[in-house]
Amino acid sequence: IYILWFIPSFSPDLSTENVVVMDFAGLPASWTCLLPWHQEFSGKSIIEPVGKCVTMEKPKTYSLEGVRPVIDPTAYVHPTAVLIGDAIVGPRCYVGPGAVMRGDFGRVVMEEGSNLQDNCIMHAFPGMDCVIEVDGHIGHGAILHGCRVKRNALVGMNSVVMDGAIIGDSAMVAAMAFVKAGFEVPDGMLAAGTPAKILRALSDKEIAWKEEGTRDYQRLSERCHATLTLCDPLTEVEQNRPKLSAGESIPLFQTKRK
């Protein structure tokens, strides 16, 4: 609980400056977004916090038995994500809201350029590692337990990949699949179902689609570092509301129509 005492520092000449500047130096940076940017004061003065609204608070990271998580400075980890103990996030990674990396038994690792999206979980048995290799792509709500997702592979939304399983280079696991312990998806192949079975080889077009989506998440990490802030919502949709410039990836089914 923070008990804050704000002491305003007034400009020397209100008649000419017509501004009151509030000093919020003791306030956590993310909290400044919750304060009014412009309020009328005595009918004509303006109250403004010193500085600007900046990136939200740091993610929730916990040391366990002296082992602390590692986050590369170029990675983006959302403040609602949780990292415990032997959790390692490499360069240019993205970790989404609500994701959990529990390095309290085995090591959990994200290599360069990989992403772990909203509400995903990484965990492993003692003495085992759970690893997402370079450019690995883990869809919303997936669970990885003691497995290895190899370079440029994709695990679809709400899938579960169990201990000792290996998802090969540029392979894909379809959404809602269950990959049983010790199962291996060969390089460049598609697996689907419960339990997952190998369906077929992926086309070059499908692999290229996956790579573009992963690049969008790498760019999202940069965008979040640059502009993501905590803010108050608007009360109505403004005129000419802009759309975000988020990349060029499209749903896979749309690529098959081209």
PDB file of C-alpha atoms in Angstrom:
ATOM      1  CA  ILE A   1       0.000   0.000   0.000  1.00  0.00           C
ATOM      2  CA  TYR A   2       1.416   3.387  -0.996  1.00  0.00           C
ATOM      3  CA  ILE A   3       0.717   6.439   1.152  1.00  0.00           C
ATOM      4  CA  LEU A   4       1.471   9.426  -1.038  1.00  0.00           C
ATOM      5  CA  TRP A   5       1.896  13.066  -0.159  1.00  0.00           C
ATOM      6  CA  PHE A   6       1.798  15.473  -3.073  1.00  0.00           C
ATOM      7  CA  ILE A   7       3.398  18.888  -2.608  1.00  0.00           C
ATOM      8  CA  PRO A   8       2.744  21.206  -5.532  1.00  0.00           C
ATOM      9  CA  SER A   9       5.584  23.357  -6.717  1.00  0.00           C
ATOM     10  CA  PHE A  10       4.246  26.637  -8.100  1.00  0.00           C
ATOM     11  CA  SER A  11       5.671  28.622 -10.966  1.00  0.00           C
ATOM     12  CA  PRO A  12       7.114  31.957  -9.779  1.00  0.00           C
ATOM     13  CA  ASP A  13       4.695  34.151 -11.695  1.00  0.00           C
ATOM     14  CA  LEU A  14       1.197  32.783 -12.096  1.00  0.00           C
ATOM     15  CA  SER A  15      -0.013  35.886 -13.865  1.00  0.00           C
ATOM     16  CA  THR A  16       2.388  35.328 -16.759  1.00  0.00           C
ATOM     17  CA  GLU A  17       3.045  31.603 -16.652  1.00  0.00           C
ATOM     18  CA  ASN A  18      -0.558  30.729 -15.834  1.00  0.00           C
ATOM     19  CA  VAL A  19       0.554  27.180 -14.999  1.00  0.00           C
ATOM     20  CA  VAL A  20       0.716  25.092 -11.837  1.00  0.00           C
ATOM     21  CA  VAL A  21       3.170  22.199 -12.045  1.00  0.00           C
ATOM     22  CA  MET A  22       2.672  19.240  -9.731  1.00  0.00           C
ATOM     23  CA  ASP A  23       5.725  17.249  -8.671  1.00  0.00           C
ATOM     24  CA  PHE A  24       4.924  13.516  -8.638  1.00  0.00           C
ATOM     25  CA  ALA A  25       8.522  12.361  -8.228  1.00  0.00           C
ATOM     26  CA  GLY A  26       7.621   9.797  -5.557  1.00  0.00           C
ATOM     27  CA  LEU A  27       4.864   8.173  -7.599  1.00  0.00           C
ATOM     28  CA  PRO A  28       5.525   4.914  -9.504  1.00  0.00           C
ATOM     29  CA  ALA A  29       5.779   5.781 -13.189  1.00  0.00           C
ATOM     30  CA  SER A  30       2.864   3.590 -14.265  1.00  0.00           C
ATOM     31  CA  TRP A  31       0.546   5.403 -11.832  1.00  0.00           C
ATOM     32  CA  THR A  32       0.917   8.739 -13.606  1.00  0.00           C
ATOM     33  CA  CYS A  33      -1.413   7.397 -16.293  1.00  0.00           C
ATOM     34  CA  LEU A  34      -4.227   7.300 -13.735  1.00  0.00           C
ATOM     35  CA  LEU A  35      -3.927  11.001 -12.970  1.00  0.00           C
ATOM     36  CA  PRO A  36      -5.710  13.762 -14.869  1.00  0.00           C
ATOM     37  CA  TRP A  37      -3.515  15.297 -17.531  1.00  0.00           C
ATOM     38  CA  HIS A  38      -5.451  18.563 -17.792  1.00  0.00           C
ATOM     39  CA  GLN A  39      -7.688  20.055 -15.141  1.00  0.00           C
ATOM     40  CA  GLU A  40      -8.865  23.613 -14.789  1.00  0.00           C
ATOM     41  CA  PHE A  41      -7.459  25.441 -11.778  1.00  0.00           C
ATOM     42  CA  SER A  42      -8.993  28.726 -10.550  1.00  0.00           C
ATOM     43  CA  GLY A  43     -10.760  29.063 -13.858  1.00  0.00           C
ATOM     44  CA  LYS A  44      -7.659  29.473 -15.982  1.00  0.00           C
ATOM     45  CA  SER A  45      -4.602  27.549 -14.756  1.00  0.00           C
ATOM     46  CA  ILE A  46      -3.595  24.051 -15.810  1.00  0.00           C
ATOM     47  CA  ILE A  47      -2.364  21.210 -13.582  1.00  0.00           C
ATOM     48  CA  GLU A  48      -0.017  18.754 -15.279  1.00  0.00           C
ATOM     49  CA  PRO A  49       2.152  15.954 -13.871  1.00  0.00           C
ATOM     50  CA  VAL A  50       5.869  16.391 -14.497  1.00  0.00           C
ATOM     51  CA  GLY A  51       7.134  13.975 -17.170  1.00  0.00           C
ATOM     52  CA  LYS A  52       4.951  11.670 -19.234  1.00  0.00           C
ATOM     53  CA  CYS A  53       3.004   8.435 -19.087  1.00  0.00           C
ATOM     54  CA  VAL A  54       5.534   5.636 -19.526  1.00  0.00           C
ATOM     55  CA  THR A  55       5.563   1.888 -19.944  1.00  0.00           C
ATOM     56  CA  MET A  56       3.689  -0.052 -17.285  1.00  0.00           C
ATOM     57  CA  GLU A  57       5.242  -1.696 -14.265  1.00  0.00           C
ATOM     58  CA  LYS A  58       7.708  -4.554 -14.576  1.00  0.00           C
ATOM     59  CA  PRO A  59       6.484  -8.158 -14.952  1.00  0.00           C
ATOM     60  CA  LYS A  60       6.022 -10.284 -11.852  1.00  0.00           C
ATOM     61  CA  THR A  61       9.325 -12.107 -11.366  1.00  0.00           C
ATOM     62  CA  TYR A  62      10.161 -14.231  -8.335  1.00  0.00           C
ATOM     63  CA  SER A  63      13.468 -15.581  -7.073  1.00  0.00           C
ATOM     64  CA  LEU A  64      13.381 -19.133  -5.715  1.00  0.00           C
ATOM     65  CA  GLU A  65      16.246 -20.489  -3.590  1.00  0.00           C
ATOM     66  CA  GLY A  66      18.433 -17.723  -4.962  1.00  0.00           C
ATOM     67  CA  VAL A  67      17.689 -18.466  -8.634  1.00  0.00           C
ATOM     68  CA  ARG A  68      16.219 -15.468 -10.432  1.00  0.00           C
ATOM     69  CA  PRO A  69      14.457 -15.247 -13.809  1.00  0.00           C
ATOM     70  CA  VAL A  70      16.367 -13.739 -16.733  1.00  0.00           C
ATOM     71  CA  ILE A  71      14.754 -11.384 -19.255  1.00  0.00           C
ATOM     72  CA  ASP A  72      16.781  -9.996 -22.142  1.00  0.00           C
ATOM     73  CA  PRO A  73      16.320  -6.203 -22.435  1.00  0.00           C
ATOM     74  CA  THR A  74      15.031  -6.539 -26.010  1.00  0.00           C
ATOM     75  CA  ALA A  75      12.283  -8.980 -24.974  1.00  0.00           C
ATOM     76  CA  TYR A  76       8.854  -7.762 -23.949  1.00  0.00           C
ATOM     77  CA  VAL A  77       7.128  -9.455 -20.999  1.00  0.00           C
ATOM     78  CA  HIS A  78       3.665  -8.171 -20.084  1.00  0.00           C
ATOM     79  CA  PRO A  79       3.265  -6.947 -16.474  1.00  0.00           C
ATOM     80  CA  THR A  80       0.595  -9.575 -15.768  1.00  0.00           C
ATOM     81  CA  ALA A  81       2.879 -12.451 -16.780  1.00  0.00           C
ATOM     82  CA  VAL A  82       4.541 -14.444 -13.978  1.00  0.00           C
ATOM     83  CA  LEU A  83       8.112 -15.784 -14.079  1.00  0.00           C
ATOM     84  CA  ILE A  84       9.406 -17.953 -11.226  1.00  0.00           C
ATOM     85  CA  GLY A  85      12.919 -19.172 -10.516  1.00  0.00           C
ATOM     86  CA  ASP A  86      14.830 -20.748 -13.422  1.00  0.00           C
ATOM     87  CA  ALA A  87      12.933 -19.005 -16.223  1.00  0.00           C
ATOM     88  CA  ILE A  88      14.902 -17.520 -19.133  1.00  0.00           C
ATOM     89  CA  VAL A  89      13.528 -15.187 -21.815  1.00  0.00           C
ATOM     90  CA  GLY A  90      15.901 -14.508 -24.702  1.00  0.00           C
ATOM     91  CA  PRO A  91      16.305 -11.575 -27.110  1.00  0.00           C
ATOM     92  CA  ARG A  92      13.330 -10.252 -29.084  1.00  0.00           C
ATOM     93  CA  CYS A  93      10.843 -12.566 -27.365  1.00  0.00           C
ATOM     94  CA  TYR A  94       7.244 -11.715 -26.558  1.00  0.00           C
ATOM     95  CA  VAL A  95       5.440 -12.976 -23.435  1.00  0.00           C
ATOM     96  CA  GLY A  96       1.748 -12.119 -23.396  1.00  0.00           C
ATOM     97  CA  PRO A  97      -0.726 -11.156 -20.666  1.00  0.00           C
ATOM     98  CA  GLY A  98      -1.339 -13.839 -18.068  1.00  0.00           C
ATOM     99  CA  ALA A  99       1.398 -16.181 -19.311  1.00  0.00           C
ATOM    100  CA  VAL A 100       3.251 -18.228 -16.679  1.00  0.00           C
ATOM    101  CA  MET A 101       6.818 -19.564 -16.803  1.00  0.00           C
ATOM    102  CA  ARG A 102       7.293 -21.749 -13.706  1.00  0.00           C
ATOM    103  CA  GLY A 103      10.950 -22.569 -13.274  1.00  0.00           C
ATOM    104  CA  ASP A 104      10.425 -24.015  -9.820  1.00  0.00           C
ATOM    105  CA  PHE A 105      11.131 -27.671 -10.763  1.00  0.00           C
ATOM    106  CA  GLY A 106      12.884 -27.716 -14.145  1.00  0.00           C
ATOM    107  CA  ARG A 107      14.294 -24.913 -16.313  1.00  0.00           C
ATOM    108  CA  VAL A 108      11.948 -23.120 -18.742  1.00  0.00           C
ATOM    109  CA  VAL A 109      13.565 -21.340 -21.679  1.00  0.00           C
ATOM    110  CA  MET A 110      12.468 -19.088 -24.530  1.00  0.00           C
ATOM    111  CA  GLU A 111      15.143 -18.676 -27.185  1.00  0.00           C
ATOM    112  CA  GLU A 112      15.544 -15.663 -29.472  1.00  0.00           C
ATOM    113  CA  GLY A 113      12.499 -14.362 -31.307  1.00  0.00           C
ATOM    114  CA  SER A 114      10.030 -16.848 -29.814  1.00  0.00           C
ATOM    115  CA  ASN A 115       6.646 -15.919 -28.396  1.00  0.00           C
ATOM    116  CA  LEU A 116       4.458 -17.230 -25.574  1.00  0.00           C
ATOM    117  CA  GLN A 117       0.997 -15.763 -25.953  1.00  0.00           C
ATOM    118  CA  ASP A 118      -1.822 -14.926 -23.530  1.00  0.00           C
ATOM    119  CA  ASN A 119      -2.465 -17.406 -20.687  1.00  0.00           C
ATOM    120  CA  CYS A 120       0.104 -19.952 -21.850  1.00  0.00           C
ATOM    121  CA  ILE A 121       1.964 -22.090 -19.291  1.00  0.00           C
ATOM    122  CA  MET A 122       5.501 -23.502 -19.326  1.00  0.00           C
ATOM    123  CA  HIS A 123       6.556 -26.015 -16.661  1.00  0.00           C
ATOM    124  CA  ALA A 124       8.659 -29.180 -16.302  1.00  0.00           C
ATOM    125  CA  PHE A 125       9.446 -32.038 -13.946  1.00  0.00           C
ATOM    126  CA  PRO A 126      12.578 -31.772 -11.778  1.00  0.00           C
ATOM    127  CA  GLY A 127      15.741 -32.208 -13.817  1.00  0.00           C
ATOM    128  CA  MET A 128      13.948 -31.603 -17.131  1.00  0.00           C
ATOM    129  CA  ASP A 129      13.901 -28.511 -19.337  1.00  0.00           C
ATOM    130  CA  CYS A 130      10.976 -27.036 -21.224  1.00  0.00           C
ATOM    131  CA  VAL A 131      12.315 -25.139 -24.244  1.00  0.00           C
ATOM    132  CA  ILE A 132      10.946 -23.012 -27.066  1.00  0.00           C
ATOM    133  CA  GLU A 133      13.732 -22.697 -29.623  1.00  0.00           C
ATOM    134  CA  VAL A 134      14.495 -19.767 -31.938  1.00  0.00           C
ATOM    135  CA  ASP A 135      11.362 -18.309 -33.593  1.00  0.00           C
ATOM    136  CA  GLY A 136       9.053 -20.782 -31.858  1.00  0.00           C
ATOM    137  CA  HIS A 137       5.423 -19.672 -31.801  1.00  0.00           C
ATOM    138  CA  ILE A 138       3.011 -20.682 -29.007  1.00  0.00           C
ATOM    139  CA  GLY A 139      -0.657 -19.800 -29.489  1.00  0.00           C
ATOM    140  CA  HIS A 140      -3.080 -18.452 -26.891  1.00  0.00           C
ATOM    141  CA  GLY A 141      -3.783 -20.728 -23.939  1.00  0.00           C
ATOM    142  CA  ALA A 142      -1.368 -23.532 -24.849  1.00  0.00           C
ATOM    143  CA  ILE A 143       0.391 -25.624 -22.181  1.00  0.00           C
ATOM    144  CA  LEU A 144       3.975 -26.833 -22.601  1.00  0.00           C
ATOM    145  CA  HIS A 145       5.147 -29.350 -19.998  1.00  0.00           C
ATOM    146  CA  GLY A 146       8.719 -30.632 -20.155  1.00  0.00           C
ATOM    147  CA  CYS A 147       8.743 -30.623 -23.954  1.00  0.00           C
ATOM    148  CA  ARG A 148      10.862 -29.041 -26.703  1.00  0.00           C
ATOM    149  CA  VAL A 149       9.421 -26.872 -29.447  1.00  0.00           C
ATOM    150  CA  LYS A 150      12.166 -26.655 -32.042  1.00  0.00           C
ATOM    151  CA  ARG A 151      13.226 -23.850 -34.353  1.00  0.00           C
ATOM    152  CA  ASN A 152      10.418 -22.087 -36.234  1.00  0.00           C
ATOM    153  CA  ALA A 153       7.760 -24.529 -34.982  1.00  0.00           C
ATOM    154  CA  LEU A 154       4.199 -23.579 -34.019  1.00  0.00           C
ATOM    155  CA  VAL A 155       1.915 -24.890 -31.282  1.00  0.00           C
ATOM    156  CA  GLY A 156      -1.718 -23.928 -31.872  1.00  0.00           C
ATOM    157  CA  MET A 157      -4.174 -22.338 -29.470  1.00  0.00           C
ATOM    158  CA  ASN A 158      -5.244 -24.338 -26.384  1.00  0.00           C
ATOM    159  CA  SER A 159      -3.024 -27.286 -27.281  1.00  0.00           C
ATOM    160  CA  VAL A 160      -1.195 -29.361 -24.659  1.00  0.00           C
ATOM    161  CA  VAL A 161       2.304 -30.718 -25.316  1.00  0.00           C
ATOM    162  CA  MET A 162       3.477 -33.212 -22.698  1.00  0.00           C
ATOM    163  CA  ASP A 163       6.799 -34.302 -21.212  1.00  0.00           C
ATOM    164  CA  GLY A 164       9.544 -35.458 -23.546  1.00  0.00           C
ATOM    165  CA  ALA A 165       7.578 -34.570 -26.671  1.00  0.00           C
ATOM    166  CA  ILE A 166       9.470 -32.874 -29.489  1.00  0.00           C
ATOM    167  CA  ILE A 167       7.900 -30.591 -32.063  1.00  0.00           C
ATOM    168  CA  GLY A 168      10.343 -30.583 -34.973  1.00  0.00           C
ATOM    169  CA  ASP A 169      11.800 -27.699 -36.955  1.00  0.00           C
ATOM    170  CA  SER A 170       9.103 -25.773 -38.860  1.00  0.00           C
ATOM    171  CA  ALA A 171       6.469 -28.285 -37.701  1.00  0.00           C
ATOM    172  CA  MET A 172       2.987 -27.357 -36.511  1.00  0.00           C
ATOM    173  CA  VAL A 173       0.583 -28.645 -33.870  1.00  0.00           C
ATOM    174  CA  ALA A 174      -3.017 -27.759 -34.674  1.00  0.00           C
ATOM    175  CA  ALA A 175      -5.235 -25.917 -32.220  1.00  0.00           C
ATOM    176  CA  MET A 176      -6.812 -27.988 -29.403  1.00  0.00           C
ATOM    177  CA  ALA A 177      -4.426 -30.922 -29.942  1.00  0.00           C
ATOM    178  CA  PHE A 178      -3.048 -33.164 -27.191  1.00  0.00           C
ATOM    179  CA  VAL A 179       0.536 -34.263 -27.848  1.00  0.00           C
ATOM    180  CA  LYS A 180       1.245 -37.201 -25.544  1.00  0.00           C
ATOM    181  CA  ALA A 181       4.472 -37.694 -23.607  1.00  0.00           C
ATOM    182  CA  GLY A 182       7.450 -38.756 -25.700  1.00  0.00           C
ATOM    183  CA  PHE A 183       5.682 -38.162 -29.033  1.00  0.00           C
ATOM    184  CA  GLU A 184       7.714 -36.565 -31.828  1.00  0.00           C
ATOM    185  CA  VAL A 185       6.403 -34.455 -34.664  1.00  0.00           C
ATOM    186  CA  PRO A 186       8.998 -34.655 -37.473  1.00  0.00           C
ATOM    187  CA  ASP A 187      10.405 -31.525 -39.118  1.00  0.00           C
ATOM    188  CA  GLY A 188       7.964 -29.757 -41.412  1.00  0.00           C
ATOM    189  CA  MET A 189       4.973 -31.916 -40.509  1.00  0.00           C
ATOM    190  CA  LEU A 190       1.462 -31.131 -39.238  1.00  0.00           C
ATOM    191  CA  ALA A 191       0.039 -32.930 -36.191  1.00  0.00           C
ATOM    192  CA  ALA A 192      -3.551 -32.672 -34.961  1.00  0.00           C
ATOM    193  CA  GLY A 193      -6.106 -34.418 -32.781  1.00  0.00           C
ATOM    194  CA  THR A 194      -6.484 -35.940 -29.315  1.00  0.00           C
ATOM    195  CA  PRO A 195      -4.134 -37.705 -29.062  1.00  0.00           C
ATOM    196  CA  ALA A 196      -2.221 -35.927 -31.811  1.00  0.00           C
ATOM    197  CA  LYS A 197      -1.336 -37.857 -34.970  1.00  0.00           C
ATOM    198  CA  ILE A 198       0.817 -36.900 -37.936  1.00  0.00           C
ATOM    199  CA  LEU A 199      -1.445 -35.749 -40.759  1.00  0.00           C
ATOM    200  CA  ARG A 200       0.819 -34.602 -43.577  1.00  0.00           C
ATOM    201  CA  ALA A 201       3.768 -32.489 -44.664  1.00  0.00           C
ATOM    202  CA  LEU A 202       3.328 -28.734 -44.510  1.00  0.00           C
ATOM    203  CA  SER A 203       3.531 -26.754 -47.730  1.00  0.00           C
ATOM    204  CA  ASP A 204       6.084 -24.005 -48.276  1.00  0.00           C
ATOM    205  CA  LYS A 205       3.176 -21.563 -48.292  1.00  0.00           C
ATOM    206  CA  GLU A 206       2.010 -22.714 -44.857  1.00  0.00           C
ATOM    207  CA  ILE A 207       5.486 -22.433 -43.371  1.00  0.00           C
ATOM    208  CA  ALA A 208       5.872 -18.956 -44.868  1.00  0.00           C
ATOM    209  CA  TRP A 209       2.532 -17.997 -43.286  1.00  0.00           C
ATOM    210  CA  LYS A 210       3.791 -19.125 -39.900  1.00  0.00           C
ATOM    211  CA  GLU A 211       7.047 -17.166 -40.293  1.00  0.00           C
ATOM    212  CA  GLU A 212       5.177 -13.951 -41.105  1.00  0.00           C
ATOM    213  CA  GLY A 213       3.008 -14.348 -37.999  1.00  0.00           C
ATOM    214  CA  THR A 214       6.104 -14.816 -35.844  1.00  0.00           C
ATOM    215  CA  ARG A 215       7.668 -11.687 -37.307  1.00  0.00           C
ATOM    216  CA  ASP A 216       4.512  -9.787 -36.346  1.00  0.00           C
ATOM    217  CA  TYR A 217       5.019 -10.895 -32.731  1.00  0.00           C
ATOM    218  CA  GLN A 218       8.655  -9.835 -32.840  1.00  0.00           C
ATOM    219  CA  ARG A 219       7.503  -6.437 -34.056  1.00  0.00           C
ATOM    220  CA  LEU A 220       4.823  -6.420 -31.345  1.00  0.00           C
ATOM    221  CA  SER A 221       7.572  -6.705 -28.733  1.00  0.00           C
ATOM    222  CA  GLU A 222       9.153  -3.552 -30.180  1.00  0.00           C
ATOM    223  CA  ARG A 223       5.787  -1.778 -30.372  1.00  0.00           C
ATOM    224  CA  CYS A 224       5.016  -2.567 -26.733  1.00  0.00           C
ATOM    225  CA  HIS A 225       8.400  -1.283 -25.574  1.00  0.00           C
ATOM    226  CA  ALA A 226       7.847   1.913 -27.540  1.00  0.00           C
ATOM    227  CA  THR A 227       4.215   2.808 -26.896  1.00  0.00           C
ATOM    228  CA  LEU A 228       2.276   0.492 -24.544  1.00  0.00           C
ATOM    229  CA  THR A 229       1.030   2.460 -21.527  1.00  0.00           C
ATOM    230  CA  LEU A 230      -1.594   2.149 -18.836  1.00  0.00           C
ATOM    231  CA  CYS A 231      -4.435   4.587 -19.520  1.00  0.00           C
ATOM    232  CA  ASP A 232      -8.021   5.501 -18.753  1.00  0.00           C
ATOM    233  CA  PRO A 233     -10.509   4.354 -21.411  1.00  0.00           C
ATOM    234  CA  LEU A 234     -12.504   6.782 -23.513  1.00  0.00           C
ATOM    235  CA  THR A 235     -16.220   6.981 -22.786  1.00  0.00           C
ATOM    236  CA  GLU A 236     -17.192   6.853 -26.462  1.00  0.00           C
ATOM    237  CA  VAL A 237     -15.663   6.080 -29.833  1.00  0.00           C
ATOM    238  CA  GLU A 238     -14.021   9.142 -31.316  1.00  0.00           C
ATOM    239  CA  GLN A 239     -14.551  10.239 -34.924  1.00  0.00           C
ATOM    240  CA  ASN A 240     -11.999   8.938 -37.444  1.00  0.00           C
ATOM    241  CA  ARG A 241     -10.639   6.478 -34.889  1.00  0.00           C
ATOM    242  CA  PRO A 242      -7.345   5.103 -36.262  1.00  0.00           C
ATOM    243  CA  LYS A 243      -6.624   1.409 -36.708  1.00  0.00           C
ATOM    244  CA  LEU A 244      -3.369  -0.063 -35.484  1.00  0.00           C
ATOM    245  CA  SER A 245      -0.623  -0.838 -37.968  1.00  0.00           C
ATOM    246  CA  ALA A 246       0.009  -4.377 -36.780  1.00  0.00           C
ATOM    247  CA  GLY A 247       1.556  -6.166 -39.749  1.00  0.00           C
ATOM    248  CA  GLU A 248       0.352  -8.099 -42.759  1.00  0.00           C
ATOM    249  CA  SER A 249      -0.324 -11.624 -41.474  1.00  0.00           C
ATOM    250  CA  ILE A 250      -3.778 -13.087 -42.135  1.00  0.00           C
ATOM    251  CA  PRO A 251      -5.644 -16.218 -40.935  1.00  0.00           C
ATOM    252  CA  LEU A 252      -4.341 -19.396 -42.561  1.00  0.00           C
ATOM    253  CA  PHE A 253      -7.662 -20.244 -44.249  1.00  0.00           C
ATOM    254  CA  GLN A 254      -7.492 -16.947 -46.179  1.00  0.00           C
ATOM    255  CA  THR A 255      -4.121 -17.869 -47.679  1.00  0.00           C
ATOM    256  CA  LYS A 256      -5.717 -20.901 -49.319  1.00  0.00           C
ATOM    257  CA  ARG A 257      -8.101 -18.651 -51.251  1.00  0.00           C
ATOM    258  CA  LYS A 258      -5.290 -16.809 -52.986  1.00  0.00           C
TER     259      LYS A 258
END
